[in-house]
XYZ file of C-alpha atoms in Angstrom:
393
model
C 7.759 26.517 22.010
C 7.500 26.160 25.836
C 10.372 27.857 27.591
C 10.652 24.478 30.237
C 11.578 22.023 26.960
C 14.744 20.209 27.322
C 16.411 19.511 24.014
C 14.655 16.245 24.114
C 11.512 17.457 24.897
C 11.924 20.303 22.137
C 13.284 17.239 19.686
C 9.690 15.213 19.916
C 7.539 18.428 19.760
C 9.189 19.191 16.449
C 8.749 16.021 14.979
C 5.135 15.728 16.576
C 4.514 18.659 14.410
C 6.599 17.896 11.776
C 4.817 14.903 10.868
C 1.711 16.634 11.723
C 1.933 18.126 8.332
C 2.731 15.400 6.332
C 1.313 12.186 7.624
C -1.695 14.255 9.304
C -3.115 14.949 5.956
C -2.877 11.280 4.936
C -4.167 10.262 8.393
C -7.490 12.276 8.249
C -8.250 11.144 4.892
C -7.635 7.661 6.269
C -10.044 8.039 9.180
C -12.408 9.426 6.564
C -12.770 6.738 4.348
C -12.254 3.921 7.562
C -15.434 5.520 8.834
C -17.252 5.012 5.841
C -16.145 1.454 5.821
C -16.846 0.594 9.115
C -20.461 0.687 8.393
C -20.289 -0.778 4.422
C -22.585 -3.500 5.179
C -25.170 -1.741 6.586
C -25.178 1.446 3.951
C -25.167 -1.022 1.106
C -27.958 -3.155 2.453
C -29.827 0.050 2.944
C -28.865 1.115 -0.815
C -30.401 -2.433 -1.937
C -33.391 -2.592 0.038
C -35.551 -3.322 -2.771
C -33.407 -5.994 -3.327
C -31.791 -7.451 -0.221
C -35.378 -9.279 0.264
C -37.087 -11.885 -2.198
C -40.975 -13.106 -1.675
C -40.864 -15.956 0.496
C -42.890 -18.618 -0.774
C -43.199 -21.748 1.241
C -44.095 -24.359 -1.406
C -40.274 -23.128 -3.642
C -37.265 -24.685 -1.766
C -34.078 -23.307 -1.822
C -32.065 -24.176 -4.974
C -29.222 -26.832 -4.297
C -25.666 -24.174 -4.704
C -24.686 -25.639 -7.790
C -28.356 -25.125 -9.285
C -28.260 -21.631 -7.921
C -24.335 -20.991 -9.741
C -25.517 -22.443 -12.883
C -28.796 -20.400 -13.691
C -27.183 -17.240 -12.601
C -24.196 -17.904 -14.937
C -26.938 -18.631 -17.867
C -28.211 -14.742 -17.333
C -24.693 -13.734 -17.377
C -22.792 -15.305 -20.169
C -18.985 -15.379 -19.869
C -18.579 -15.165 -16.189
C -18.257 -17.431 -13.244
C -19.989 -17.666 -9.831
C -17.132 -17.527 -7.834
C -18.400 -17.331 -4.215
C -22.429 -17.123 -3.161
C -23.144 -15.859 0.489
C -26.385 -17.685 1.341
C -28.548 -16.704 4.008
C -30.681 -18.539 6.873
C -33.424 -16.280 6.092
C -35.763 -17.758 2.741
C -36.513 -13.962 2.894
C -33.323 -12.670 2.081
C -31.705 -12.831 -1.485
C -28.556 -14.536 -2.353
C -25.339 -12.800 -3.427
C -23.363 -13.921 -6.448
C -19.851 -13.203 -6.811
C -18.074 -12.976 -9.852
C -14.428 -14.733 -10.950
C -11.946 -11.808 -12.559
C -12.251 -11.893 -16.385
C -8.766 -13.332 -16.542
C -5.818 -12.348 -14.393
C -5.588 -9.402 -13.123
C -8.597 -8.078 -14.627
C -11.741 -6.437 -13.903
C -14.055 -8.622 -11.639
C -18.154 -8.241 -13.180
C -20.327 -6.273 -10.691
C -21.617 -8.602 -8.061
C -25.337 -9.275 -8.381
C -28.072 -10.248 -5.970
C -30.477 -13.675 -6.931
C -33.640 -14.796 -5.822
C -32.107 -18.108 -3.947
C -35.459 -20.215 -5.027
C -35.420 -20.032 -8.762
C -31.836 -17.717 -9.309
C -33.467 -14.930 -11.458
C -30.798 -12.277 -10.758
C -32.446 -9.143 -9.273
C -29.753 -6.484 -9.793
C -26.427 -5.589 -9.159
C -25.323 -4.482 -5.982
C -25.212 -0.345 -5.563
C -22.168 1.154 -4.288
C -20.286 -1.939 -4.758
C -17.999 0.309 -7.147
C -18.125 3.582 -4.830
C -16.897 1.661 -2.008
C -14.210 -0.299 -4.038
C -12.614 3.422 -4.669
C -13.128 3.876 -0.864
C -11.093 0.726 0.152
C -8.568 1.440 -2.435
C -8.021 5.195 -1.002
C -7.812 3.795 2.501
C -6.045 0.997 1.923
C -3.024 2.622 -0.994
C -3.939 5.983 -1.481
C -5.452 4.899 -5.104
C -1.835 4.245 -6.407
C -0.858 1.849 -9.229
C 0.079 -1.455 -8.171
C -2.632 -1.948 -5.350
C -1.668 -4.375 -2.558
C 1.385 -5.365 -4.340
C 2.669 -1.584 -5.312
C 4.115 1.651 -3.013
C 0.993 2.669 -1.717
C 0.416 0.219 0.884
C 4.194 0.866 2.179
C 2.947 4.444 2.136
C -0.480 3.622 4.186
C 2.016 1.918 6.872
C 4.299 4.423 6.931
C 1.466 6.701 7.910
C 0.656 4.490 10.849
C 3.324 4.087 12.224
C 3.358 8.118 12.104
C 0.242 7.884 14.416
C 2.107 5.209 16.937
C 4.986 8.249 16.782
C 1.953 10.957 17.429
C 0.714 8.839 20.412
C 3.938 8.349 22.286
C 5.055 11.867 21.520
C 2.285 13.244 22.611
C 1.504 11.878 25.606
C 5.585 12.065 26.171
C 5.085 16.037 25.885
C 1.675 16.192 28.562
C 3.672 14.106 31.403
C 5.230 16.962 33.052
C 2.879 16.117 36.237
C 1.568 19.472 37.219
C -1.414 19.065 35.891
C -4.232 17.303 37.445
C -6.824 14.656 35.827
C -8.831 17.938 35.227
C -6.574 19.176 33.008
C -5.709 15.649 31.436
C -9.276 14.456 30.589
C -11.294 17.394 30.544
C -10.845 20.198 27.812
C -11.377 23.966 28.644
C -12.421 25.954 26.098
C -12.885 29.167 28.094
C -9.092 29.396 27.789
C -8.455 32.151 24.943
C -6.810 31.800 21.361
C -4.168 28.872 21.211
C -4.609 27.907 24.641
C -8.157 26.725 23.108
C -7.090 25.060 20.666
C -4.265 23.591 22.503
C -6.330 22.088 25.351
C -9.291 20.608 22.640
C -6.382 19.050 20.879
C -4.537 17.528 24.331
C -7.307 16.553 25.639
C -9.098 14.379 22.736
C -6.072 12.642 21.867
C -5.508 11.476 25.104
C -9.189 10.497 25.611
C -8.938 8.204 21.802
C -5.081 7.341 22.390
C -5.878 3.364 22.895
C -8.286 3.517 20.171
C -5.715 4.935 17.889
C -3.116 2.416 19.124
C -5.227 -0.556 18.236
C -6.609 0.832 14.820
C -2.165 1.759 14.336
C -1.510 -1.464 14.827
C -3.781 -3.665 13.275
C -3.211 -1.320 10.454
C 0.310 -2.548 10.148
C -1.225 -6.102 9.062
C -1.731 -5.059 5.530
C 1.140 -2.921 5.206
C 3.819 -5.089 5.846
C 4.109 -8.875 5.614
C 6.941 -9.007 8.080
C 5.243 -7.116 10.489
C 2.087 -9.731 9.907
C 4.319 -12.959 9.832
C 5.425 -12.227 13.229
C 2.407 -11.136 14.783
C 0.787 -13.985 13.382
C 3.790 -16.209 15.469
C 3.163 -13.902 18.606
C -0.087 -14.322 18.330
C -0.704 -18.028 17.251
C 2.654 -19.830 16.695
C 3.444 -21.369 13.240
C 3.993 -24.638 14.411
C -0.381 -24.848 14.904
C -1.218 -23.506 11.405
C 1.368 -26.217 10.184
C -0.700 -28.751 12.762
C -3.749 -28.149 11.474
C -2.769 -28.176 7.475
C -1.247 -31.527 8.159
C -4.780 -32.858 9.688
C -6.664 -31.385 7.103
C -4.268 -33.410 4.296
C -4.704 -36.507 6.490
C -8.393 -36.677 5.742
C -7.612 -36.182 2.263
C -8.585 -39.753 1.356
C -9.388 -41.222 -1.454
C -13.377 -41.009 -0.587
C -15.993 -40.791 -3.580
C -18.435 -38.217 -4.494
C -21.921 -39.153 -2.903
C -23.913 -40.520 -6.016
C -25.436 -38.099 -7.681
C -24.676 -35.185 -5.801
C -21.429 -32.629 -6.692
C -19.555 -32.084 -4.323
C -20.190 -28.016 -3.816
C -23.563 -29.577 -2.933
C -22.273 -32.376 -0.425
C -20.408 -29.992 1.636
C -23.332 -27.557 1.566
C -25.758 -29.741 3.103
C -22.791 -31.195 5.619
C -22.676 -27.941 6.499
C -26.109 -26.667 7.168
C -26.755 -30.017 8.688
C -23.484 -28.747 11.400
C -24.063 -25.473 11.988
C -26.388 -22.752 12.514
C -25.223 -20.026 10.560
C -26.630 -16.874 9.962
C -25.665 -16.138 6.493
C -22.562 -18.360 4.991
C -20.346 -17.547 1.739
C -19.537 -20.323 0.266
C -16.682 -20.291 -2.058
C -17.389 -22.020 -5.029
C -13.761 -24.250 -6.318
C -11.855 -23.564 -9.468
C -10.551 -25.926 -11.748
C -7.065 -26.486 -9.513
C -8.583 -25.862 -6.537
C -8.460 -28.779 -3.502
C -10.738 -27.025 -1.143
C -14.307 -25.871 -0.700
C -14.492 -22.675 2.109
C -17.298 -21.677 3.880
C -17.084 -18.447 5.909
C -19.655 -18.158 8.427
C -21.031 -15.900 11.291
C -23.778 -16.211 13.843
C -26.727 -13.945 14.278
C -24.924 -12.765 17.776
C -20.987 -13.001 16.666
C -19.376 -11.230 13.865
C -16.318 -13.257 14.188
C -15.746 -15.353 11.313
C -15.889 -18.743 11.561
C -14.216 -21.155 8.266
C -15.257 -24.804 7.312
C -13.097 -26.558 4.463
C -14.569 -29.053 2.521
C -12.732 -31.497 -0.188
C -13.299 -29.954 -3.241
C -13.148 -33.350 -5.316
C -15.847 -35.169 -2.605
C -17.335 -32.692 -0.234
C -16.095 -34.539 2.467
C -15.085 -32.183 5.727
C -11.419 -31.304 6.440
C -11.733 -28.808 9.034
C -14.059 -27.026 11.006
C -12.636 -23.533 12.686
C -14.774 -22.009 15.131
C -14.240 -18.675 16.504
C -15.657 -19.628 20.185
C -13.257 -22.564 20.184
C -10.226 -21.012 19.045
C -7.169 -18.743 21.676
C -7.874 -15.246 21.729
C -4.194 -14.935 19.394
C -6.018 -16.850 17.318
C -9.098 -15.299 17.132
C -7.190 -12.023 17.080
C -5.384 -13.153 14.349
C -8.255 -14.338 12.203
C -10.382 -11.611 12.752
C -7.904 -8.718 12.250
C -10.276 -6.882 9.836
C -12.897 -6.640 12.738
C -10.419 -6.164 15.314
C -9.025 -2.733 12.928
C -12.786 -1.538 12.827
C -13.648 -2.398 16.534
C -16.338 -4.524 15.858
C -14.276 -7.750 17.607
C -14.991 -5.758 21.174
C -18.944 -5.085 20.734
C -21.002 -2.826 18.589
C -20.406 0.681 20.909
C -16.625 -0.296 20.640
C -17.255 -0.530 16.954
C -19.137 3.255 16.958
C -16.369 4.611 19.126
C -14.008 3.646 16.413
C -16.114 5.226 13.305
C -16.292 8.247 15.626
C -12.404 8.268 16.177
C -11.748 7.881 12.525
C -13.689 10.863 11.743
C -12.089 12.786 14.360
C -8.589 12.211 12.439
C -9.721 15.617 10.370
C -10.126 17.492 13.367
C -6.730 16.815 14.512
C -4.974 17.432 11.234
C -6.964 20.680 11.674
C -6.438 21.755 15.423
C -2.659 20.965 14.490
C -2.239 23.034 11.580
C -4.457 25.958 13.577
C -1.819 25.648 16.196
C 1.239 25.458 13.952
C -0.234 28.736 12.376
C -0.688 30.815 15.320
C 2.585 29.613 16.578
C 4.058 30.922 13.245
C 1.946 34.077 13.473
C 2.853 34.747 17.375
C 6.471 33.988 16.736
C 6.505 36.870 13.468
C 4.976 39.398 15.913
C 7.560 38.481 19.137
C 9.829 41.193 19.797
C 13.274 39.906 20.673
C 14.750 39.841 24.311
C 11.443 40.598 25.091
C 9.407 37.938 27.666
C 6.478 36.481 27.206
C 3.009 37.599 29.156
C 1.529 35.294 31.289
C -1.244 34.732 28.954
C 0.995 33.829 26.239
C 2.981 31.642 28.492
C 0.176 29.487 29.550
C -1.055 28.727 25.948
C 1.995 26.899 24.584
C 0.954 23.311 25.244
């Protein structure tokens, strides 16, 4: 290690590499599989062409939601439309998801329907590829999903990269260097000195991409850690606000006659908002509320409207545009984690930083190796060359 360390300095280089070792491993299979998912809508839709688009026909109208639910469920005996994600486009197909078999159990393959007559067109490829994908990025594939170890172990290993950040950009502060050095990486440099300066230099280019992709990490991980950003973020005290207005116009209203109430909110809704595609989550038996989750064809934040489930009468209406940036922050978390809440080349730069997580797990362990190998081969008392000198980072 560099001759200039302090104890200190000599302290957070160890553990920089230390956890380099461990968590690295984890962390580059991480950015892996958080590429892959960064662009799951798009490489599904183009695995279900043939099926993401229906005939348009202009003299069939869209079936109602519950007439959509109910022949889909006839072609699938024993399960239960649990959500459909409608789009503005008669073109495009619906998407039928399906309740869990009981609790706990496996949920049917989600299908796509023709949204003018509900013939069901196919299931929906990948759908079980990128299930094992989420699972591996979000607990390692270990029993117990979100409610077992792996998730603590997922947040361990983020908080790992928060450690690799500070440490080191703590270790490249010394101040000798100019931006040159800092930002630009010289590969004419020979052996570790290489390796070194590729490895310096691209961590401190991605560091606030890593810090925000850390930390919004820690969301899932920990529900402390989430409770309290959710209060620095938003405050408690406006959730509460809002769930008490939303049981205030809870009234005692009636169904509109002859209409269920699924379809009553549905056409409240399209009649308020110009949505380009919608999921509407269809209510169970004990349910009180209707959701609709909703984007626009130029935001991907999400937008929620809550209908009574009993009447179809409107209890809230949460729009993205209206809401604080906390708030917004808070509700779109998942977009905020894959970049996509600051713009689609924020969202690229992201993917791209994920996949770069391999390369640093295997710069590191290059440089841990030669380190190893230069340190068998030193000869004691005797001093380093200059060349030697100037490629420990």
């Amino acid at each position: 290690m560099p001759s200039a360390f302090s104890p200190a300095r000599t302290l957070l280089f160890r553990l920089h590499w230390a956890l380099g070792l461990t968590a690295g491993l984890v962390l580059a299979l991480m950015g892996v599989t958080g590429a892959l998912m960064s662009y799951e809508e798009a490489i599904t839709a183009l695995a279900n062409r043939d099926r993401v688009e229906v005939a348009a026909a202009p003299d069939r109208p869209l079936l109602a939601p519950s007439a959509l639910a109910a022949r889909i469920e006839a072609q699938r005996p024993g399960q239960r439309v649990a959500a459909l994600t409608l789009s503005a486009d008669p073109g495009r197909s619906a998407v039928a998801r399906f309740a869990r078999d009981r609790a706990g159990g496996e949920r049917p393959a989600t299908v796509y329907a023709d949204p003018t007559d509900g013939s069901v067109l196919g299931p929906v490829r990948l759908e079980a590829f990128f299930a094992t994908v989420r699972a591996l990025h979000r607990w390692l594939l270990i029993p117990g999903e979100g409610k077992g170890w792996g998730r603590t172990a997922t947040g361990l290993c983020a908080i790992a990269l928060l450690v690799f950040l500070a440490t080191g950009l703590t270790l490249r502060w010394p101040g000798r260097h100019g931006w040159r050095v800092w930002l630009r990486p010289n590969l004419a440099r020979p052996g570790r000195a290489r390796w070194w300066s590729l490895h310096a230099v691209a961590g401190t280019w991605l560091l606030p991409v890593y810090a925000v992709a850390a930390l919004s990490g820690l969301w899932w991980s920990f529900d402390g850690y989430r409770a309290g950003a959710t209060w620095l973020l938003t405050g408690q005290a406006s959730k509460e606000r809002s769930e008490a207005r939303a049981a205030d116009h809870r009234a005692d209203r009636t169904v509109p006659e002859g209409r269920p109430a699924i379809d009553a909110a549905w056409a409240a809704f399209s009649a308020a908002h110009a949505a380009d595609h919608a999921t509407l989550t269809l209510p169970g038996p004990e349910a009180a509320t209707i959701r609709i989750r909703w984007t626009t064809p130029d935001v991907v934040l999400r937008n929620e409207a809550t209908y009574d489930a009993r009447t179809g009468v409107p209890l809230g209406d949460q729009r993205a545009a209206a809401s604080s940036l906390g708030r917004r922050i808070a509700d779109n978390m998942l977009e905020v984690h894959r970049g996509r809440f600051f713009g689609a080349p924020a969202a690229l730069l992201f993917c791209l930083a994920a996949l770069a997580l391999p390369g640093f797990f295997a710069t590191g362990l290059t440089l841990y190796a030669l380190r190893r190998r230069a340190g068998r081969r030193r000869v004691p008392g005797r001093s380093p060359r200059p060349a030697e000198a100037s490629a420990r980072g």
